[in-house]
Amino acid sequence: MFQIEKYKLMMRRGGGMGGGGTGGGTGGGRTFAYQASPTSVGVSMMGRLGMADGASLRTWYFGSGFNGDRGFAGPVFEANEGENVQITLSSMMPHSIHFHGLDVDQANDGVPSTSGYVGRSMGGGGFGRVGNATSLGSSYTYTFTAPHAGTYMYHCHVDTSLHFEMGMFGTVIIRPADGSTNIAWAGGPGFDKEYVWQMSTFDSSWHGSMVSGAQTARYRPDYFMINGRDGANASTDSTVAITAAAGQKVLIRVNGTSYMPAVVRMGGLVFEVIASDGRPLAAPISTTEQLICAGERYDILLTMPSTGQYTATVDYYDIRRASLIGTAATTITVV
């Protein structure tokens, strides 16, 4: 009993809501909160996320969660191209930050076996499966040079299969060198409003586990979300539902943070795919749908029609794309 209570206490102490940094609010057409470098985050392992059917699932997440108002994912980190970025992670439990798609050196890559982890091993590596990896102590400041302006990802790389699914990921936005918040990159297309859509699915049977194992050998998602909102919640969430005036250009940074492939559609509206994985395409691709797979990021530019309301959908498929397994839907409204 003593060991169980001690374990629970350490989880609480290792959590915390994080925060810090500069520029924590919305602005410049953003529909989401963000943190600018230098900044810091803690880890919460006692989070809860309310689902549309009334269920409450346990979650793990960075800082105060995405947008600062939900127990899911982590804050959006922002920096300007060419800047020295510093993000400090603090935790008593084993966690790390891996900057997916960003070119960083090994010391800042966040892979426990080669870069170490923040926190300390529990029971000789039993929690988090850090094994003989190096503990970096209770905090570590990840440092790298911000690459080309674009959309990137970060996630915990400790026992990745479970930690990622529990919600330990987020989005990194690199702005142009001059800090512009209305162009995608220097000389690139402009936009009036900006959304981050993080694709996500939950297998609710995983959300009582502390370490991956036989119980997580199969993944059968039963919740389908955008930014942690499912069902009717996705149509009322301000970070998901798109509202803009006729003719305005809306940039949607789509982040493939689900294990399952998904197809994004804008209710039949034609949109342009302008960038992939943090790099501009040679020429925009006009389409009515875009496939998003795990780890991918696409920048979508939607020009709002003259009038009306439309239903945008994210259709999630099984790993072979043989069958549709679930949908998250939201609204596009011309105001």
mmCIF file with all atom_site columns, N, CA and C in Angstrom, residues 26 29-33 66-67 69-70 193-197 226-227 229 232-243 330-331:
data_model
loop_
_atom_site.group_PDB
_atom_site.id
_atom_site.type_symbol
_atom_site.label_atom_id
_atom_site.label_alt_id
_atom_site.label_comp_id
_atom_site.label_asym_id
_atom_site.label_entity_id
_atom_site.label_seq_id
_atom_site.pdbx_PDB_ins_code
_atom_site.Cartn_x
_atom_site.Cartn_y
_atom_site.Cartn_z
_atom_site.occupancy
_atom_site.B_iso_or_equiv
_atom_site.pdbx_formal_charge
_atom_site.auth_seq_id
_atom_site.auth_comp_id
_atom_site.auth_asym_id
_atom_site.auth_atom_id
_atom_site.pdbx_PDB_model_num
ATOM 1  N N  . THR A 1 26  ? -4.110  34.188 -28.036 1.00 0.00 ? 26  THR A N  1
ATOM 2  C CA . THR A 1 26  ? -4.347  34.147 -29.470 1.00 0.00 ? 26  THR A CA 1
ATOM 3  C C  . THR A 1 26  ? -3.980  35.495 -30.062 1.00 0.00 ? 26  THR A C  1
ATOM 4  N N  . GLY A 1 29  ? -4.957  36.472 -36.148 1.00 0.00 ? 29  GLY A N  1
ATOM 5  C CA . GLY A 1 29  ? -5.791  35.535 -36.884 1.00 0.00 ? 29  GLY A CA 1
ATOM 6  C C  . GLY A 1 29  ? -5.778  34.136 -36.313 1.00 0.00 ? 29  GLY A C  1
ATOM 7  N N  . ARG A 1 30  ? -4.958  33.893 -35.282 1.00 0.00 ? 30  ARG A N  1
ATOM 8  C CA . ARG A 1 30  ? -4.934  32.583 -34.634 1.00 0.00 ? 30  ARG A CA 1
ATOM 9  C C  . ARG A 1 30  ? -6.277  32.288 -33.958 1.00 0.00 ? 30  ARG A C  1
ATOM 10 N N  . THR A 1 31  ? -6.629  31.021 -33.920 1.00 0.00 ? 31  THR A N  1
ATOM 11 C CA . THR A 1 31  ? -7.828  30.583 -33.191 1.00 0.00 ? 31  THR A CA 1
ATOM 12 C C  . THR A 1 31  ? -7.437  29.690 -32.023 1.00 0.00 ? 31  THR A C  1
ATOM 13 N N  . PHE A 1 32  ? -6.172  29.727 -31.623 1.00 0.00 ? 32  PHE A N  1
ATOM 14 C CA . PHE A 1 32  ? -5.641  28.848 -30.587 1.00 0.00 ? 32  PHE A CA 1
ATOM 15 C C  . PHE A 1 32  ? -4.615  29.622 -29.765 1.00 0.00 ? 32  PHE A C  1
ATOM 16 N N  . ALA A 1 33  ? -4.427  29.196 -28.525 1.00 0.00 ? 33  ALA A N  1
ATOM 17 C CA . ALA A 1 33  ? -3.377  29.771 -27.693 1.00 0.00 ? 33  ALA A CA 1
ATOM 18 C C  . ALA A 1 33  ? -2.030  29.167 -28.083 1.00 0.00 ? 33  ALA A C  1
ATOM 19 N N  . PHE A 1 66  ? -3.593  21.532 -24.872 1.00 0.00 ? 66  PHE A N  1
ATOM 20 C CA . PHE A 1 66  ? -3.836  22.337 -26.069 1.00 0.00 ? 66  PHE A CA 1
ATOM 21 C C  . PHE A 1 66  ? -4.850  23.434 -25.768 1.00 0.00 ? 66  PHE A C  1
ATOM 22 N N  . ASN A 1 67  ? -4.524  24.630 -26.143 1.00 0.00 ? 67  ASN A N  1
ATOM 23 C CA . ASN A 1 67  ? -5.356  25.823 -25.966 1.00 0.00 ? 67  ASN A CA 1
ATOM 24 C C  . ASN A 1 67  ? -5.545  26.195 -24.501 1.00 0.00 ? 67  ASN A C  1
ATOM 25 N N  . ASP A 1 69  ? -7.214  24.736 -22.267 1.00 0.00 ? 69  ASP A N  1
ATOM 26 C CA . ASP A 1 69  ? -8.568  24.513 -21.735 1.00 0.00 ? 69  ASP A CA 1
ATOM 27 C C  . ASP A 1 69  ? -9.033  23.063 -21.843 1.00 0.00 ? 69  ASP A C  1
ATOM 28 N N  . ARG A 1 70  ? -8.090  22.117 -22.037 1.00 0.00 ? 70  ARG A N  1
ATOM 29 C CA . ARG A 1 70  ? -8.507  20.717 -22.145 1.00 0.00 ? 70  ARG A CA 1
ATOM 30 C C  . ARG A 1 70  ? -7.352  19.803 -21.740 1.00 0.00 ? 70  ARG A C  1
ATOM 31 N N  . LYS A 1 193 ? -7.204  33.975 -41.359 1.00 0.00 ? 193 LYS A N  1
ATOM 32 C CA . LYS A 1 193 ? -7.418  33.232 -40.111 1.00 0.00 ? 193 LYS A CA 1
ATOM 33 C C  . LYS A 1 193 ? -6.605  31.944 -40.159 1.00 0.00 ? 193 LYS A C  1
ATOM 34 N N  . GLU A 1 194 ? -6.376  31.390 -38.966 1.00 0.00 ? 194 GLU A N  1
ATOM 35 C CA . GLU A 1 194 ? -5.479  30.238 -38.880 1.00 0.00 ? 194 GLU A CA 1
ATOM 36 C C  . GLU A 1 194 ? -5.993  29.243 -37.837 1.00 0.00 ? 194 GLU A C  1
ATOM 37 N N  . TYR A 1 195 ? -6.035  27.973 -38.224 1.00 0.00 ? 195 TYR A N  1
ATOM 38 C CA . TYR A 1 195 ? -6.459  26.893 -37.340 1.00 0.00 ? 195 TYR A CA 1
ATOM 39 C C  . TYR A 1 195 ? -5.376  25.824 -37.283 1.00 0.00 ? 195 TYR A C  1
ATOM 40 N N  . VAL A 1 196 ? -5.311  25.136 -36.157 1.00 0.00 ? 196 VAL A N  1
ATOM 41 C CA . VAL A 1 196 ? -4.536  23.909 -36.028 1.00 0.00 ? 196 VAL A CA 1
ATOM 42 C C  . VAL A 1 196 ? -5.530  22.772 -35.816 1.00 0.00 ? 196 VAL A C  1
ATOM 43 N N  . TRP A 1 197 ? -5.467  21.775 -36.678 1.00 0.00 ? 197 TRP A N  1
ATOM 44 C CA . TRP A 1 197 ? -6.300  20.579 -36.521 1.00 0.00 ? 197 TRP A CA 1
ATOM 45 C C  . TRP A 1 197 ? -5.390  19.398 -36.218 1.00 0.00 ? 197 TRP A C  1
ATOM 46 N N  . ILE A 1 226 ? -10.970 15.756 -33.429 1.00 0.00 ? 226 ILE A N  1
ATOM 47 C CA . ILE A 1 226 ? -10.110 16.841 -33.894 1.00 0.00 ? 226 ILE A CA 1
ATOM 48 C C  . ILE A 1 226 ? -9.824  17.697 -32.666 1.00 0.00 ? 226 ILE A C  1
ATOM 49 N N  . ASN A 1 227 ? -8.562  17.883 -32.357 1.00 0.00 ? 227 ASN A N  1
ATOM 50 C CA . ASN A 1 227 ? -8.168  18.668 -31.173 1.00 0.00 ? 227 ASN A CA 1
ATOM 51 C C  . ASN A 1 227 ? -8.808  18.167 -29.876 1.00 0.00 ? 227 ASN A C  1
ATOM 52 N N  . ARG A 1 229 ? -11.766 16.900 -29.518 1.00 0.00 ? 229 ARG A N  1
ATOM 53 C CA . ARG A 1 229 ? -13.220 17.075 -29.508 1.00 0.00 ? 229 ARG A CA 1
ATOM 54 C C  . ARG A 1 229 ? -13.858 16.086 -30.476 1.00 0.00 ? 229 ARG A C  1
ATOM 55 N N  . ALA A 1 232 ? -20.683 15.995 -31.282 1.00 0.00 ? 232 ALA A N  1
ATOM 56 C CA . ALA A 1 232 ? -21.181 17.370 -31.363 1.00 0.00 ? 232 ALA A CA 1
ATOM 57 C C  . ALA A 1 232 ? -20.178 18.382 -30.823 1.00 0.00 ? 232 ALA A C  1
ATOM 58 N N  . ASN A 1 233 ? -19.285 17.936 -29.937 1.00 0.00 ? 233 ASN A N  1
ATOM 59 C CA . ASN A 1 233 ? -18.290 18.860 -29.368 1.00 0.00 ? 233 ASN A CA 1
ATOM 60 C C  . ASN A 1 233 ? -17.392 19.478 -30.442 1.00 0.00 ? 233 ASN A C  1
ATOM 61 N N  . ALA A 1 234 ? -17.141 18.723 -31.509 1.00 0.00 ? 234 ALA A N  1
ATOM 62 C CA . ALA A 1 234 ? -16.271 19.230 -32.568 1.00 0.00 ? 234 ALA A CA 1
ATOM 63 C C  . ALA A 1 234 ? -16.924 20.363 -33.354 1.00 0.00 ? 234 ALA A C  1
ATOM 64 N N  . SER A 1 235 ? -18.254 20.402 -33.355 1.00 0.00 ? 235 SER A N  1
ATOM 65 C CA . SER A 1 235 ? -18.951 21.452 -34.100 1.00 0.00 ? 235 SER A CA 1
ATOM 66 C C  . SER A 1 235 ? -19.093 22.742 -33.316 1.00 0.00 ? 235 SER A C  1
ATOM 67 N N  . THR A 1 236 ? -18.831 22.691 -32.010 1.00 0.00 ? 236 THR A N  1
ATOM 68 C CA . THR A 1 236 ? -18.984 23.889 -31.187 1.00 0.00 ? 236 THR A CA 1
ATOM 69 C C  . THR A 1 236 ? -17.659 24.419 -30.665 1.00 0.00 ? 236 THR A C  1
ATOM 70 N N  . ASP A 1 237 ? -16.565 23.691 -30.887 1.00 0.00 ? 237 ASP A N  1
ATOM 71 C CA . ASP A 1 237 ? -15.269 24.106 -30.367 1.00 0.00 ? 237 ASP A CA 1
ATOM 72 C C  . ASP A 1 237 ? -14.660 25.180 -31.273 1.00 0.00 ? 237 ASP A C  1
ATOM 73 N N  . SER A 1 238 ? -14.208 26.262 -30.664 1.00 0.00 ? 238 SER A N  1
ATOM 74 C CA . SER A 1 238 ? -13.721 27.409 -31.441 1.00 0.00 ? 238 SER A CA 1
ATOM 75 C C  . SER A 1 238 ? -12.395 27.139 -32.137 1.00 0.00 ? 238 SER A C  1
ATOM 76 N N  . THR A 1 239 ? -11.648 26.115 -31.680 1.00 0.00 ? 239 THR A N  1
ATOM 77 C CA . THR A 1 239 ? -10.391 25.786 -32.363 1.00 0.00 ? 239 THR A CA 1
ATOM 78 C C  . THR A 1 239 ? -10.601 24.824 -33.521 1.00 0.00 ? 239 THR A C  1
ATOM 79 N N  . VAL A 1 240 ? -11.822 24.310 -33.653 1.00 0.00 ? 240 VAL A N  1
ATOM 80 C CA . VAL A 1 240 ? -12.118 23.318 -34.688 1.00 0.00 ? 240 VAL A CA 1
ATOM 81 C C  . VAL A 1 240 ? -13.066 23.871 -35.746 1.00 0.00 ? 240 VAL A C  1
ATOM 82 N N  . ALA A 1 241 ? -14.241 24.367 -35.310 1.00 0.00 ? 241 ALA A N  1
ATOM 83 C CA . ALA A 1 241 ? -15.244 24.880 -36.241 1.00 0.00 ? 241 ALA A CA 1
ATOM 84 C C  . ALA A 1 241 ? -14.732 26.151 -36.915 1.00 0.00 ? 241 ALA A C  1
ATOM 85 N N  . ILE A 1 242 ? -14.819 26.195 -38.236 1.00 0.00 ? 242 ILE A N  1
ATOM 86 C CA . ILE A 1 242 ? -14.265 27.298 -39.011 1.00 0.00 ? 242 ILE A CA 1
ATOM 87 C C  . ILE A 1 242 ? -15.332 28.354 -39.257 1.00 0.00 ? 242 ILE A C  1
ATOM 88 N N  . THR A 1 243 ? -15.031 29.583 -38.897 1.00 0.00 ? 243 THR A N  1
ATOM 89 C CA . THR A 1 243 ? -15.892 30.717 -39.203 1.00 0.00 ? 243 THR A CA 1
ATOM 90 C C  . THR A 1 243 ? -15.035 31.832 -39.779 1.00 0.00 ? 243 THR A C  1
ATOM 91 N N  . THR A 1 330 ? -17.277 18.784 -38.334 1.00 0.00 ? 330 THR A N  1
ATOM 92 C CA . THR A 1 330 ? -17.440 20.132 -37.789 1.00 0.00 ? 330 THR A CA 1
ATOM 93 C C  . THR A 1 330 ? -18.027 21.047 -38.855 1.00 0.00 ? 330 THR A C  1
ATOM 94 N N  . THR A 1 331 ? -18.224 22.286 -38.521 1.00 0.00 ? 331 THR A N  1
ATOM 95 C CA . THR A 1 331 ? -18.895 23.211 -39.423 1.00 0.00 ? 331 THR A CA 1
ATOM 96 C C  . THR A 1 331 ? -17.927 24.220 -40.037 1.00 0.00 ? 331 THR A C  1
#
